[in-house]
mmCIF file of C-alpha atoms and ligand atoms in Angstrom:
data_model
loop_
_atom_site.group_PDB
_atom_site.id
_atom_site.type_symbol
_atom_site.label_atom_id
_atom_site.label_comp_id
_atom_site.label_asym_id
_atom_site.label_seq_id
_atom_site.Cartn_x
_atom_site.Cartn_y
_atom_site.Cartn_z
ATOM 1 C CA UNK A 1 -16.836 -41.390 27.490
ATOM 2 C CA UNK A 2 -13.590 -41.929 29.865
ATOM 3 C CA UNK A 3 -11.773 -38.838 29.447
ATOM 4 C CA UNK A 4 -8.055 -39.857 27.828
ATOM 5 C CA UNK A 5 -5.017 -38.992 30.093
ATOM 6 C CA UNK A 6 -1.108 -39.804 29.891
ATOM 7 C CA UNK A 7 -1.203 -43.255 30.494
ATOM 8 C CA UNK A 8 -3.544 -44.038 26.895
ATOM 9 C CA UNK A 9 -0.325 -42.835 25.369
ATOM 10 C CA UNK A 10 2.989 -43.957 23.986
ATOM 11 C CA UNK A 11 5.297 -41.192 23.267
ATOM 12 C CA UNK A 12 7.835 -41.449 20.799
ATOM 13 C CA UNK A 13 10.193 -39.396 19.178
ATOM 14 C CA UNK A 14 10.384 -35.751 19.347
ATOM 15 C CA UNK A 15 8.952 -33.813 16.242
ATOM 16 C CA UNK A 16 9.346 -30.345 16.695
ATOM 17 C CA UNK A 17 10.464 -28.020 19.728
ATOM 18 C CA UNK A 18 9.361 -24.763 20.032
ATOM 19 C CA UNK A 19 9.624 -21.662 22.931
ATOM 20 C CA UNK A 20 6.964 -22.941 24.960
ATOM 21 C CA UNK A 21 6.149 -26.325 23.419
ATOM 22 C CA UNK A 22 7.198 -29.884 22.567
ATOM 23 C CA UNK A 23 6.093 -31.837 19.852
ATOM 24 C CA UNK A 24 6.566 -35.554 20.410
ATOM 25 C CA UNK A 25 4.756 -38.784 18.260
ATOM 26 C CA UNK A 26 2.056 -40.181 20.343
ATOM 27 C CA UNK A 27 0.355 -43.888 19.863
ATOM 28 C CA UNK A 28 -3.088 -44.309 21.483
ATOM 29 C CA UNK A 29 -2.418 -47.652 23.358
ATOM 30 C CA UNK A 30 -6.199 -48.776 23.025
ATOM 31 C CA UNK A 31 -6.189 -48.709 19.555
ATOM 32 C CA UNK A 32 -2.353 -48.057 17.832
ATOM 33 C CA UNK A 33 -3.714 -44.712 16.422
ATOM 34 C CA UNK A 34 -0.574 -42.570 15.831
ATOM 35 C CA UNK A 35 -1.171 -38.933 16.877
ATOM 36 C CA UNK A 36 0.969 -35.573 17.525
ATOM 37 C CA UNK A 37 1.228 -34.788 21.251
ATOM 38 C CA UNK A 38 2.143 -31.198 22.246
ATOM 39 C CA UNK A 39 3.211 -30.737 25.618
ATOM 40 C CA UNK A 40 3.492 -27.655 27.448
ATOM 41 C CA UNK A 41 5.731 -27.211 30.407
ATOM 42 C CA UNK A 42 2.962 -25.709 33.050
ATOM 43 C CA UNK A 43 5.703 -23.649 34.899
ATOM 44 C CA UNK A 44 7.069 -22.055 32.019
ATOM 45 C CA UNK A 45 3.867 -20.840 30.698
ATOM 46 C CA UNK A 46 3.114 -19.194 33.786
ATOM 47 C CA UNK A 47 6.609 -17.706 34.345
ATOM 48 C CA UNK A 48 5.844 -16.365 30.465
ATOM 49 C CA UNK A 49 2.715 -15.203 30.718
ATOM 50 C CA UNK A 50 1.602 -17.696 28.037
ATOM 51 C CA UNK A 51 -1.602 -18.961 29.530
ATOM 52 C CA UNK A 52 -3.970 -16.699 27.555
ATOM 53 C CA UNK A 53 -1.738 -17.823 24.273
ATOM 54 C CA UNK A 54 -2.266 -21.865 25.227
ATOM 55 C CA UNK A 55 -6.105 -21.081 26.137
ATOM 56 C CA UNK A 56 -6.760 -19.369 22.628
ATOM 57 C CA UNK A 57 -5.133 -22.319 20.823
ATOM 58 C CA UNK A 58 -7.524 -24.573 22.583
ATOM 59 C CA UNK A 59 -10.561 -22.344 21.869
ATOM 60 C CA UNK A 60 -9.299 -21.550 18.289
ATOM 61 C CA UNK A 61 -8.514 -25.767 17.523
ATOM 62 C CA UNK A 62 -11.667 -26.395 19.423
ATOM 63 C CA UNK A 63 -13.405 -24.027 16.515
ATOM 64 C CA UNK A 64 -11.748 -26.074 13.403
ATOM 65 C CA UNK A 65 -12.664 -28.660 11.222
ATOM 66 C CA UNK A 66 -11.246 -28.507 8.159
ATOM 67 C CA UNK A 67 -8.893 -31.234 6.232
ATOM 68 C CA UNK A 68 -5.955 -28.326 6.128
ATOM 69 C CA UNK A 69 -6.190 -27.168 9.948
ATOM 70 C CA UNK A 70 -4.463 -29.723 12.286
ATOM 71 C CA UNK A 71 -7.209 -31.174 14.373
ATOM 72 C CA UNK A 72 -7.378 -31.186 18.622
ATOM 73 C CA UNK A 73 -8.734 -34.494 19.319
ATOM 74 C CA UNK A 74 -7.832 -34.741 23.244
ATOM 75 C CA UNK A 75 -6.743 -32.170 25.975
ATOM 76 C CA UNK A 76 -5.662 -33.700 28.997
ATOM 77 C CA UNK A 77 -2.566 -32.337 32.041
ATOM 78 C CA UNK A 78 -0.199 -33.983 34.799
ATOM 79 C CA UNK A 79 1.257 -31.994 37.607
ATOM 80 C CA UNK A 80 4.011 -30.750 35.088
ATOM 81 C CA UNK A 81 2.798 -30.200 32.008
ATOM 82 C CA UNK A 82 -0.345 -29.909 29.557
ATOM 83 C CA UNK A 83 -0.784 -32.093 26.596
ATOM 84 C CA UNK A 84 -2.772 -31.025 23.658
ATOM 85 C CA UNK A 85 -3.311 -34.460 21.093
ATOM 86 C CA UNK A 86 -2.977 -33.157 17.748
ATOM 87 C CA UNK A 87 -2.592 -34.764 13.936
ATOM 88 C CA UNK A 88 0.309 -36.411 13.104
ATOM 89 C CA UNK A 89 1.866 -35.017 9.780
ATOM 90 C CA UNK A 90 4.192 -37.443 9.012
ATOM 91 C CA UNK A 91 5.914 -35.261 6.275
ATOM 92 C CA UNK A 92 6.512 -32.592 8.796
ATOM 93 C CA UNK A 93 7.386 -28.574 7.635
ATOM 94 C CA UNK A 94 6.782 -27.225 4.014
ATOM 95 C CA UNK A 95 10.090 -25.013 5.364
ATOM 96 C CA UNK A 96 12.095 -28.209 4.950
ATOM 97 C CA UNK A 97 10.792 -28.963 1.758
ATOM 98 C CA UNK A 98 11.474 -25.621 0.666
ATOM 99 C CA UNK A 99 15.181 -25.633 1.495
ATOM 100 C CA UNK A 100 15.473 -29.753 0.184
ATOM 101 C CA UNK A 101 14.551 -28.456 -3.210
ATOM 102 C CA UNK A 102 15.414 -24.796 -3.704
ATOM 103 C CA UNK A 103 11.981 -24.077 -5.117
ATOM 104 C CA UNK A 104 8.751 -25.482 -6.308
ATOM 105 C CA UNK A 105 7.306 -25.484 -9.588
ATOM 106 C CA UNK A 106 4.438 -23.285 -10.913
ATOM 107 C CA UNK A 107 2.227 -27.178 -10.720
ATOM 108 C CA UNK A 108 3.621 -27.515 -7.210
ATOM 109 C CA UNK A 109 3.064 -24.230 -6.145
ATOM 110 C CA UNK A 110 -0.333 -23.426 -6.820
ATOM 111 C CA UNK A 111 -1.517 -26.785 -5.704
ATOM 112 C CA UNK A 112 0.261 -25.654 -2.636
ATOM 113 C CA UNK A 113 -1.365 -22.081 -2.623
ATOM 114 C CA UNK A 114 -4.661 -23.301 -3.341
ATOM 115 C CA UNK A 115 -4.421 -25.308 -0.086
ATOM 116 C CA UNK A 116 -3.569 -22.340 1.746
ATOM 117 C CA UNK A 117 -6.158 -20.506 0.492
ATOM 118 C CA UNK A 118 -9.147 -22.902 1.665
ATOM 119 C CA UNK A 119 -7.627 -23.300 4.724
ATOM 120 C CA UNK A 120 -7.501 -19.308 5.166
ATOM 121 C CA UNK A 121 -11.183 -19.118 3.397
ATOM 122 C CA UNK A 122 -12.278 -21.629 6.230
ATOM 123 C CA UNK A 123 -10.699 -20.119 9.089
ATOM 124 C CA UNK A 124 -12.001 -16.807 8.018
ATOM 125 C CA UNK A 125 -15.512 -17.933 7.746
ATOM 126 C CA UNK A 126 -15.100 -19.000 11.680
ATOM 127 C CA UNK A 127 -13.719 -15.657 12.826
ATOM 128 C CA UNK A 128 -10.347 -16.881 13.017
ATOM 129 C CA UNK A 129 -7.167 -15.006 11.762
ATOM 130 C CA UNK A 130 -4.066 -16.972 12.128
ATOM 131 C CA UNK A 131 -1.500 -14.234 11.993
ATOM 132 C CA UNK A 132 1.520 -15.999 12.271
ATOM 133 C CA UNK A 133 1.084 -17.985 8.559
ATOM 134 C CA UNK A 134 4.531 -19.281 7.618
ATOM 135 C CA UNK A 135 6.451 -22.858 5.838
ATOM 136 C CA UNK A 136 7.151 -23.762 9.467
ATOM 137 C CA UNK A 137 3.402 -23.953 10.165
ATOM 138 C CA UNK A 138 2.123 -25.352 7.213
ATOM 139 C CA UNK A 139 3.287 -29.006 7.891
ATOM 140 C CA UNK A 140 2.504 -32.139 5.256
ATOM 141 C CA UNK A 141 0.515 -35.160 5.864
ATOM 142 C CA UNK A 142 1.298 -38.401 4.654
ATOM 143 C CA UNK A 143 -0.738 -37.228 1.263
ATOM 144 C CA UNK A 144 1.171 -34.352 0.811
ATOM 145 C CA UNK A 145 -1.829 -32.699 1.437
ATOM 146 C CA UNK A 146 -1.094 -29.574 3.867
ATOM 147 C CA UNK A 147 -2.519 -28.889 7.860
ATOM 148 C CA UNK A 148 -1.980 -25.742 9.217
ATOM 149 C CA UNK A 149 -1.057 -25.216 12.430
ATOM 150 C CA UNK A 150 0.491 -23.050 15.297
ATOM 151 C CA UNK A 151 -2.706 -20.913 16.453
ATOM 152 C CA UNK A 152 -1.389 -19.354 19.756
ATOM 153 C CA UNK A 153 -0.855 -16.371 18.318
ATOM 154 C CA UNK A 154 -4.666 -16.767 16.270
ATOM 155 C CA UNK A 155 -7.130 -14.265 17.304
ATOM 156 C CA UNK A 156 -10.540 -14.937 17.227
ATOM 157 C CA UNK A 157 -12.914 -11.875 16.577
ATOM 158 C CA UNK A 158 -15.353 -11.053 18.792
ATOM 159 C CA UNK A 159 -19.690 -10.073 17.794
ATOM 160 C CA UNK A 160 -19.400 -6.948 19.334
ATOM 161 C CA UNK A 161 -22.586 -4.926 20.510
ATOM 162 C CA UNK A 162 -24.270 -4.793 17.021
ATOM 163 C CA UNK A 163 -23.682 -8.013 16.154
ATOM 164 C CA UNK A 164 -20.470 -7.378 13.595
ATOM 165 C CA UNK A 165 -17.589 -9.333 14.276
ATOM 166 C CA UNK A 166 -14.722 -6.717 14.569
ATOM 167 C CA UNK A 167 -11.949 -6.694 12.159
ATOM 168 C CA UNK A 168 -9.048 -5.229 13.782
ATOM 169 C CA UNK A 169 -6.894 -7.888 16.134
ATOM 170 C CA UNK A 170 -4.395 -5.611 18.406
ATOM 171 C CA UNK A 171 -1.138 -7.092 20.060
ATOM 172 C CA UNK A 172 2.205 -8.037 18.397
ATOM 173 C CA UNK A 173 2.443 -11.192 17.054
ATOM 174 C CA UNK A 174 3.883 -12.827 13.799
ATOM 175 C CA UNK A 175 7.481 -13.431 12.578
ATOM 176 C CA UNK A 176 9.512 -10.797 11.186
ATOM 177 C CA UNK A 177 9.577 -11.659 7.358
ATOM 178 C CA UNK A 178 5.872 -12.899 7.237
ATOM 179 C CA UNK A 179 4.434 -9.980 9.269
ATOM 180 C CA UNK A 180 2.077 -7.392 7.430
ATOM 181 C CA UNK A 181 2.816 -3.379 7.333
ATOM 182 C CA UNK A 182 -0.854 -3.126 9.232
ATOM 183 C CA UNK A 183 0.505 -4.867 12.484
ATOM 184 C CA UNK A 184 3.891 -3.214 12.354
ATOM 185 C CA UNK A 185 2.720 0.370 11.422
ATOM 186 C CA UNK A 186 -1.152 0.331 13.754
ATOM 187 C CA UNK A 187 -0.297 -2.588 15.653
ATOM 188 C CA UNK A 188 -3.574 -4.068 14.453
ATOM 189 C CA UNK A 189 -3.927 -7.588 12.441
ATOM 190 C CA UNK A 190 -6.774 -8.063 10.454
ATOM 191 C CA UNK A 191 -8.058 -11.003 8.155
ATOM 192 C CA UNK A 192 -5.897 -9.307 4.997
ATOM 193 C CA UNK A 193 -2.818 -9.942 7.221
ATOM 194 C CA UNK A 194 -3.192 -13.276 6.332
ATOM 195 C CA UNK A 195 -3.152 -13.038 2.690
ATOM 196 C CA UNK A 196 -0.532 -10.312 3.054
ATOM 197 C CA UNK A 197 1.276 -13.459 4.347
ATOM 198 C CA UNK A 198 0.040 -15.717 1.872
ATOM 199 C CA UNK A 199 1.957 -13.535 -0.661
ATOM 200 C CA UNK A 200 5.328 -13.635 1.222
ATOM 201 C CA UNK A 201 4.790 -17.542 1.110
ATOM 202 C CA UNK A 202 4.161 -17.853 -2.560
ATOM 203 C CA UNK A 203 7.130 -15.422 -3.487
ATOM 204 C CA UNK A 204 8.959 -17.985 -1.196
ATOM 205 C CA UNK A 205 7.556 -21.020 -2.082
ATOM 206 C CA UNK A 206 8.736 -19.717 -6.124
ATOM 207 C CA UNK A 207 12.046 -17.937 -5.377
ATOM 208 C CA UNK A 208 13.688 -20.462 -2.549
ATOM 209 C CA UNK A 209 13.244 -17.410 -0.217
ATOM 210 C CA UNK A 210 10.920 -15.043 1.313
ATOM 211 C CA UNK A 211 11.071 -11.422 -0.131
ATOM 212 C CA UNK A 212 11.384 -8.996 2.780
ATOM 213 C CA UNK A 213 14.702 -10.565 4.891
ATOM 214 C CA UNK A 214 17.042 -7.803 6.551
ATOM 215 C CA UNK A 215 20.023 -8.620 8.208
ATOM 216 C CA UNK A 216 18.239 -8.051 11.077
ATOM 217 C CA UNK A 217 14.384 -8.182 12.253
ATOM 218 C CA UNK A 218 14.513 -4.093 12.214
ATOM 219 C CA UNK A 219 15.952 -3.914 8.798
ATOM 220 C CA UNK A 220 13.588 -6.762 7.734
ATOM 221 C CA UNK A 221 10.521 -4.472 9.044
ATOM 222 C CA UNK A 222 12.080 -1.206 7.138
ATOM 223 C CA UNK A 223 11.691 -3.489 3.865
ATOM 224 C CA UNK A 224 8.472 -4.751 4.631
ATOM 225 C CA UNK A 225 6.502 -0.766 5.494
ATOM 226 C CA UNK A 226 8.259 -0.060 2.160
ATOM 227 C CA UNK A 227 7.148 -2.310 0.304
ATOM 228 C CA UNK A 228 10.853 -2.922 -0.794
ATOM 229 C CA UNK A 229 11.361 -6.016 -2.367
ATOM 230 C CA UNK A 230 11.871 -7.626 -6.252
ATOM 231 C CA UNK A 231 11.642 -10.721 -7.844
ATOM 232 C CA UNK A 232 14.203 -12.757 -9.316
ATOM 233 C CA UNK A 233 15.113 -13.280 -12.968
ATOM 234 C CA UNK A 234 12.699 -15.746 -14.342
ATOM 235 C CA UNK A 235 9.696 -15.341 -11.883
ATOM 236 C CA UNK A 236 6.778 -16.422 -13.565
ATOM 237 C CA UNK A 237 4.615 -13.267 -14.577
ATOM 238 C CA UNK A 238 1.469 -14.578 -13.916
ATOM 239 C CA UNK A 239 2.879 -15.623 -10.286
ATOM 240 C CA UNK A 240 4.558 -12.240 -9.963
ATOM 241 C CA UNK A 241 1.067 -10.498 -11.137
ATOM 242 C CA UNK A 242 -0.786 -12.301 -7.978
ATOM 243 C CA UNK A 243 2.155 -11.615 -5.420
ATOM 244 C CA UNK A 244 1.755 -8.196 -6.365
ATOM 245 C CA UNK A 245 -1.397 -8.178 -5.705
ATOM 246 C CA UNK A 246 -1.101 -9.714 -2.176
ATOM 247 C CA UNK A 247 1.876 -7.250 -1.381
ATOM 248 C CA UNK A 248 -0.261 -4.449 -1.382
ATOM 249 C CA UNK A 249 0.511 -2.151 1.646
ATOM 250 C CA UNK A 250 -3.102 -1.065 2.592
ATOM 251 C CA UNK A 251 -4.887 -4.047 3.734
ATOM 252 C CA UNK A 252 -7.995 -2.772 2.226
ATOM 253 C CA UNK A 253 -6.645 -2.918 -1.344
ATOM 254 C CA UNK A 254 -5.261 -6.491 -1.069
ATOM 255 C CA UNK A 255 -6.208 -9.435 -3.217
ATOM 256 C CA UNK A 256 -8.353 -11.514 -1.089
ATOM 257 C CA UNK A 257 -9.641 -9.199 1.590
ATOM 258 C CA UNK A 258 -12.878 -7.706 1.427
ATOM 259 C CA UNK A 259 -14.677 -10.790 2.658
ATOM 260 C CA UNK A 260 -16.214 -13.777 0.910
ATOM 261 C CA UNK A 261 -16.158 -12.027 -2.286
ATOM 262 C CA UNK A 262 -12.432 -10.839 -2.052
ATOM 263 C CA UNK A 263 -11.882 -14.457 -1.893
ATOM 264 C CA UNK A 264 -13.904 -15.229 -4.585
ATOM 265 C CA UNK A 265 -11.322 -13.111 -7.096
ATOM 266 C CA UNK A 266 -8.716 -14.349 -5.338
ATOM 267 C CA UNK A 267 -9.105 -17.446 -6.316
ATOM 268 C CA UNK A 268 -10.227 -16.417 -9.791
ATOM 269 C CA UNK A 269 -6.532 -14.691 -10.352
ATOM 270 C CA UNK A 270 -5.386 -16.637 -13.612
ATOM 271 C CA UNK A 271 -2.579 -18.163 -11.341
ATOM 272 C CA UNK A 272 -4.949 -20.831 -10.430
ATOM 273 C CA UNK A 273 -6.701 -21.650 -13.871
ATOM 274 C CA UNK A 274 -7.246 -25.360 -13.918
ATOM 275 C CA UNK A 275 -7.660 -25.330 -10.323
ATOM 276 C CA UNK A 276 -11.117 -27.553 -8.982
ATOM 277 C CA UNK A 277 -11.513 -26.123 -6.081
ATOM 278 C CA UNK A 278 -14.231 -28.459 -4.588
ATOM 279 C CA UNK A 279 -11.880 -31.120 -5.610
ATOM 280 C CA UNK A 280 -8.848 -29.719 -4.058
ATOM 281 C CA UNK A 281 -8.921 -32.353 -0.859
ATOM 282 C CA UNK A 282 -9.402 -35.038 -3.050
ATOM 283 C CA UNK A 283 -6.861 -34.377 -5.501
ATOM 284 C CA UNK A 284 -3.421 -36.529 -5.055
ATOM 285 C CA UNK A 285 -0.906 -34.076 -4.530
ATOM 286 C CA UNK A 286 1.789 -33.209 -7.562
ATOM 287 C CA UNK A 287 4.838 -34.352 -7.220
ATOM 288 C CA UNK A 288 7.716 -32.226 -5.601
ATOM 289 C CA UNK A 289 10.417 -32.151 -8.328
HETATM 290 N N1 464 B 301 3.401 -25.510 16.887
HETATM 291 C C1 464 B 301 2.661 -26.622 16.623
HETATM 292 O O1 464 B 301 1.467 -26.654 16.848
HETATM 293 N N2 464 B 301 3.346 -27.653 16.085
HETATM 294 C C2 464 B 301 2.824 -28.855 15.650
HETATM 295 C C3 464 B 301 1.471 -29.233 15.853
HETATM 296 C C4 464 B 301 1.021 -30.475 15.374
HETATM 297 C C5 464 B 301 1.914 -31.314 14.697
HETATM 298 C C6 464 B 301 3.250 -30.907 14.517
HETATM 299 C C7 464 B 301 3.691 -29.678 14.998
HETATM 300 C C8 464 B 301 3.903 -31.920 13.828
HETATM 301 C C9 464 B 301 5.328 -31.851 13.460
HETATM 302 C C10 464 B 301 6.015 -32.887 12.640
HETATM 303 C C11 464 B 301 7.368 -32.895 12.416
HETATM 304 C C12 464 B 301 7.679 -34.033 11.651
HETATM 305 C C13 464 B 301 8.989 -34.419 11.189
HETATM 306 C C14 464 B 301 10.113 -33.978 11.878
HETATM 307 C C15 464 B 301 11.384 -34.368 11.431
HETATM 308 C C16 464 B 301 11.539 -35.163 10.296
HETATM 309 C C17 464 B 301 10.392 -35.586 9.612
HETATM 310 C C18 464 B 301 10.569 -36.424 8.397
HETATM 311 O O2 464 B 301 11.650 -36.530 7.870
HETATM 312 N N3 464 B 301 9.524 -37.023 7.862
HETATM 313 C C19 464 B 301 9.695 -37.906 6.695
HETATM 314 C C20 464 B 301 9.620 -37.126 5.387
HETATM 315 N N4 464 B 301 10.835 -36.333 5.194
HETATM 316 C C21 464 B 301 10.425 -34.907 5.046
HETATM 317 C C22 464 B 301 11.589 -34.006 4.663
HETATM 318 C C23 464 B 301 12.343 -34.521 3.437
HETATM 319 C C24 464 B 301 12.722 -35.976 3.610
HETATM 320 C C25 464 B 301 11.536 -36.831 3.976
HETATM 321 C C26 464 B 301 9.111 -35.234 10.043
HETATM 322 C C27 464 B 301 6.471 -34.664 11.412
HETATM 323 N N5 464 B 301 5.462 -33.965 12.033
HETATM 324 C C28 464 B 301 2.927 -32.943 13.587
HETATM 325 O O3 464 B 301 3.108 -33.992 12.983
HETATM 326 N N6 464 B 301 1.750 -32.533 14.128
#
């Protein structure tokens, strides 16, 4: 098969921009497929000492196949730049949704968290943490179904010697009001860091905003290692009861970690009664209100 290059491509308008990345709409000229292209400035990423960030993502994407994980369908470079073609979400960031509406509804929001969980559950069960989880990476297709993305900062863990895959993913990553007490207190990520996030996102998906946001990133990380936080007037107990739960400080003791069975009762909390689970992909979204 010809390998795909720059010229197969249209590029359109620009979708997203981030520190070390571009996100332009790309058409496949051979057969009008529409695609995400996102380019990375080859200069840059050496002057940043990115390479071993853009060389995970690849490995990590290269790893996924799930219908809520954006998929890599081509890698290709110029002299400039390296271009990784991606999904197109046509309905772009949950964040904008978020701030469009104020706040979901409980329907809306545990469609939403449901989601998130099988896309966690599935990255999990391929060694993948994410570690940077957040509304700016969960983007929406033209279902409203959700695709994760962003996994530069993912960490894949390694077999080590006797065969265990070890749990503990060291170097900073994550954005302040989404990162868990484990990486800011021991420096070390694990897979409950993602569920640790998951809570922050279901607090904000609920309350219009996240729960741990200082005026600055130091105060925000003073809130977060004390668990110091509260929810709003008319916070649904039964979604208060979970986020609880997921805003537990020791990783150990948090809803959802523990493996494939700490999963399991995760997504047995009553929050999700009525949830199908193995219907989840095919289920039409509900609609934001
Ligand atoms: N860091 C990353 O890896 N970033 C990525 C990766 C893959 C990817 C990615 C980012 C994408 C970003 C994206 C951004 C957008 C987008 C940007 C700006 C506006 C819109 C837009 O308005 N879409 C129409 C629906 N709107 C949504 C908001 C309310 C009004 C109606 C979409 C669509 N897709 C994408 O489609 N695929």
């Amino acid at each position: 098969v010809k390998k795909k290059g720059v010229k197969d491509f249209e590029f359109g308008k620009t979708l997203g921009e981030g520190s070390y990345s571009t996100v332009v709409a790309a058409r496949d000229r051979s057969n009008n497929r529409e695609y995400a292209a996102k380019i990375l400035d080859k200069k840059h990423i050496i002057k940043e000492k990115k390479v071993k960030y853009v060389n995970i993502e690849k490995n990590t994407l290269n790893k996924m196949n799930h219908p809520g994980i954006v998929r890599l369908y081509y890698t290709f470079q110029d002299p400039d730049s390296l271009y990784f073609i991606l999904d197109q979400a046509k309905n772009g960031e949950l964040l904008t949704f978020i701030k469009k509406l104020g706040s979901f509804d409980i329907n809306c929001t545990q469609f939403y968290a449901a989601q998130i969980i099988s896309a966690i559950e599935y990255m999990h069960s391929q060694g993948v943490i994410h570690r940077d989880l957040k509304p700016e990476n969960i983007l929406l297709d033209d279902k409203m179904h959700i695709k994760v993305t962003d996994f530069g900062t993912a960490k894949i863990l390694e077999q080590n010697a006797d065969g265990e895959k070890d749990d503990r993913a060291n170097s900073f990553v994550g954005t302040a009001e989404y990162v868990s007490p484990e990486l800011l207190k021991e420096k070390a990520a694990c897979k409950s860091s993602d569920f640790w996030a998951l809570g922050c996102i279901i607090y904000q998906l609920i309350a219009g905003r996240p729960p741990f946001k200082g005026t600055n990133e130091y105060m925000t990380f003073q809130r977060i290692v004390h668990l110091d936080y509260s929810f709003p007037e008319g916070f649904p107990p039964v979604a208060r009861d979970l986020v609880q739960k997921l805003l537990v400080l020791n990783p150990l003791e948090r809803l959802g970690s523990g493996g494939q069975v700490g999963i399991d009762q995760l997504k047995a909390h009553p929050f999700f009664n009525g949830i199908d689970w193995d219907a989840l992909w095919q289920h039409p979204a509900p609609r934001l209100l």
